[in-house]
Amino acid sequence: MNVNIPLLKSICEIAGAPGFEKRIRDLVIETVRPHADEVKVDNMGNVIVVKKSKKNPDQKKIMVAAHMDEIGFIVTHIDDNGFVRFHTLGGFDPKTLTAQRVIIHGKKDLVGVMGSKPIHVMSQEERGKLPKTTDFFIDLGMNKEEVLQYISVGDPVTRDRELIEMGDCVNCKSIDNRVAVYILIETLRTISDPAYDLYAVFTVQEEVGIRGANVAAHGINPDFGIALDTTIAFDVPGAQAHEKVTELGKGTAIKIMDAMTICDYRMVDFMKKTANDHQIQWQPEILTAGGTDTAGVQRMGKNGAIAGAISIPTRHLHQVIEMAHKNDIVESIKLLNACIEDLDRYDWSH
């Protein structure tokens, strides 16, 4: 199995800030429709794709969640000189904003650059301070009258970066979490017969508080839940062994816990056994800061779900240079397929 680079590229590059996921949602619907028994969109904007089980129809439900949204910004003010102020949608390390191109999605898309005070005119005290998001503004190269023809307060802003291949890796903005969107699409395309009815959910607004997954899980009320998301791969110079979380090229990651979820020990054990039985390369993941849709999938159904997560190791998270290894992507697809097909072969009793 090879990674479909053109499909992954289109998924990663398309815009979809939290609350403004229409473009990526339309792409997902168009791509998954041939592989689904039913496709629907709920009031929040989650795309729910149903694939019925042939061997155990209408018995239990499997929910797999991959969030569509990407970290971004929203326009809050346009000053008298046409410079744009913004608020973040999702978590940013301010230093990563320096010298970046962005796209403001107004009446038409306009490319801008993140500007800030030049170092040449900073005081010694200013030079020693860490940057804040409020230090930055967006420069569109236009005066206020020109800007107002196309841009309004409330317009979303996304980062501008193309996907490229680097060695055995892919590099782009929004690998978090578009690589998981790609994995779920490929699973819908390739899976033969789910153990139980499959609800593949492409969720919204994860980056601002797993809001879409909460609503989707409440509506579906799944028996089993699997979240798909990226995780830290801090396998770089200066990292100590216990800090790495995961490593690129060492396979997919099976989540044990993150800051919002302790995965069900049965699901963790099932995933490990399934990976070993199918000779799928994997590594354990414990992420002590940050959360994923796993929390919503696990807790927001009426009865709760036996839930866990498959994580894709990713370097440089929440930057425009996020990097994932092609082998880890392929192994993630294999593990998700195997888990969905083998769920009825495991003893789920406590």
PDB file of N, CA, C and O in Angstrom, residues 105-108 110 142 145-152 155:
ATOM      1  N   HIS A 105     -10.102  34.539   4.182  1.00  0.00           N
ATOM      2  CA  HIS A 105     -11.192  34.054   3.342  1.00  0.00           C
ATOM      3  C   HIS A 105     -12.407  34.970   3.518  1.00  0.00           C
ATOM      4  O   HIS A 105     -13.275  34.748   4.362  1.00  0.00           O
ATOM      5  N   GLY A 106     -12.443  36.040   2.720  1.00  0.00           N
ATOM      6  CA  GLY A 106     -13.546  36.977   2.740  1.00  0.00           C
ATOM      7  C   GLY A 106     -14.408  36.804   1.507  1.00  0.00           C
ATOM      8  O   GLY A 106     -14.706  35.692   1.081  1.00  0.00           O
ATOM      9  N   LYS A 107     -14.808  37.931   0.903  1.00  0.00           N
ATOM     10  CA  LYS A 107     -15.566  37.852  -0.343  1.00  0.00           C
ATOM     11  C   LYS A 107     -14.741  37.201  -1.438  1.00  0.00           C
ATOM     12  O   LYS A 107     -15.276  36.615  -2.386  1.00  0.00           O
ATOM     13  N   LYS A 108     -13.444  37.320  -1.315  1.00  0.00           N
ATOM     14  CA  LYS A 108     -12.520  36.497  -2.099  1.00  0.00           C
ATOM     15  C   LYS A 108     -11.297  36.245  -1.237  1.00  0.00           C
ATOM     16  O   LYS A 108     -11.056  36.942  -0.247  1.00  0.00           O
ATOM     17  N   LEU A 110      -7.661  36.421   0.008  1.00  0.00           N
ATOM     18  CA  LEU A 110      -6.547  37.355  -0.115  1.00  0.00           C
ATOM     19  C   LEU A 110      -5.355  36.824   0.676  1.00  0.00           C
ATOM     20  O   LEU A 110      -5.499  36.444   1.844  1.00  0.00           O
ATOM     21  N   MET A 142      -2.558  46.485   1.111  1.00  0.00           N
ATOM     22  CA  MET A 142      -3.638  47.331   0.595  1.00  0.00           C
ATOM     23  C   MET A 142      -3.995  48.400   1.624  1.00  0.00           C
ATOM     24  O   MET A 142      -3.757  48.223   2.821  1.00  0.00           O
ATOM     25  N   GLU A 145      -9.533  51.125   2.396  1.00  0.00           N
ATOM     26  CA  GLU A 145     -10.660  51.091   1.465  1.00  0.00           C
ATOM     27  C   GLU A 145     -10.617  49.844   0.593  1.00  0.00           C
ATOM     28  O   GLU A 145     -11.651  49.207   0.338  1.00  0.00           O
ATOM     29  N   GLU A 146      -9.428  49.487   0.137  1.00  0.00           N
ATOM     30  CA  GLU A 146      -9.295  48.271  -0.675  1.00  0.00           C
ATOM     31  C   GLU A 146      -9.595  47.026   0.143  1.00  0.00           C
ATOM     32  O   GLU A 146     -10.295  46.118  -0.313  1.00  0.00           O
ATOM     33  N   VAL A 147      -9.065  46.980   1.367  1.00  0.00           N
ATOM     34  CA  VAL A 147      -9.283  45.819   2.226  1.00  0.00           C
ATOM     35  C   VAL A 147     -10.768  45.618   2.483  1.00  0.00           C
ATOM     36  O   VAL A 147     -11.292  44.494   2.402  1.00  0.00           O
ATOM     37  N   LEU A 148     -11.481  46.703   2.774  1.00  0.00           N
ATOM     38  CA  LEU A 148     -12.896  46.598   3.128  1.00  0.00           C
ATOM     39  C   LEU A 148     -13.778  46.145   1.967  1.00  0.00           C
ATOM     40  O   LEU A 148     -14.927  45.737   2.177  1.00  0.00           O
ATOM     41  N   GLN A 149     -13.269  46.201   0.759  1.00  0.00           N
ATOM     42  CA  GLN A 149     -14.023  45.669  -0.377  1.00  0.00           C
ATOM     43  C   GLN A 149     -14.176  44.156  -0.287  1.00  0.00           C
ATOM     44  O   GLN A 149     -15.148  43.595  -0.815  1.00  0.00           O
ATOM     45  N   TYR A 150     -13.230  43.500   0.396  1.00  0.00           N
ATOM     46  CA  TYR A 150     -13.202  42.036   0.392  1.00  0.00           C
ATOM     47  C   TYR A 150     -13.252  41.402   1.783  1.00  0.00           C
ATOM     48  O   TYR A 150     -13.687  40.255   1.937  1.00  0.00           O
ATOM     49  N   ILE A 151     -12.805  42.128   2.805  1.00  0.00           N
ATOM     50  CA  ILE A 151     -12.595  41.531   4.124  1.00  0.00           C
ATOM     51  C   ILE A 151     -13.485  42.199   5.164  1.00  0.00           C
ATOM     52  O   ILE A 151     -13.642  43.424   5.161  1.00  0.00           O
ATOM     53  N   SER A 152     -14.026  41.374   6.077  1.00  0.00           N
ATOM     54  CA  SER A 152     -14.858  41.886   7.163  1.00  0.00           C
ATOM     55  C   SER A 152     -14.425  41.256   8.475  1.00  0.00           C
ATOM     56  O   SER A 152     -13.818  40.167   8.499  1.00  0.00           O
ATOM     57  N   ASP A 155     -14.185  37.179   9.383  1.00  0.00           N
ATOM     58  CA  ASP A 155     -13.699  36.289   8.326  1.00  0.00           C
ATOM     59  C   ASP A 155     -12.622  35.356   8.881  1.00  0.00           C
ATOM     60  O   ASP A 155     -11.767  35.780   9.672  1.00  0.00           O
TER      61      ASP A 155
END
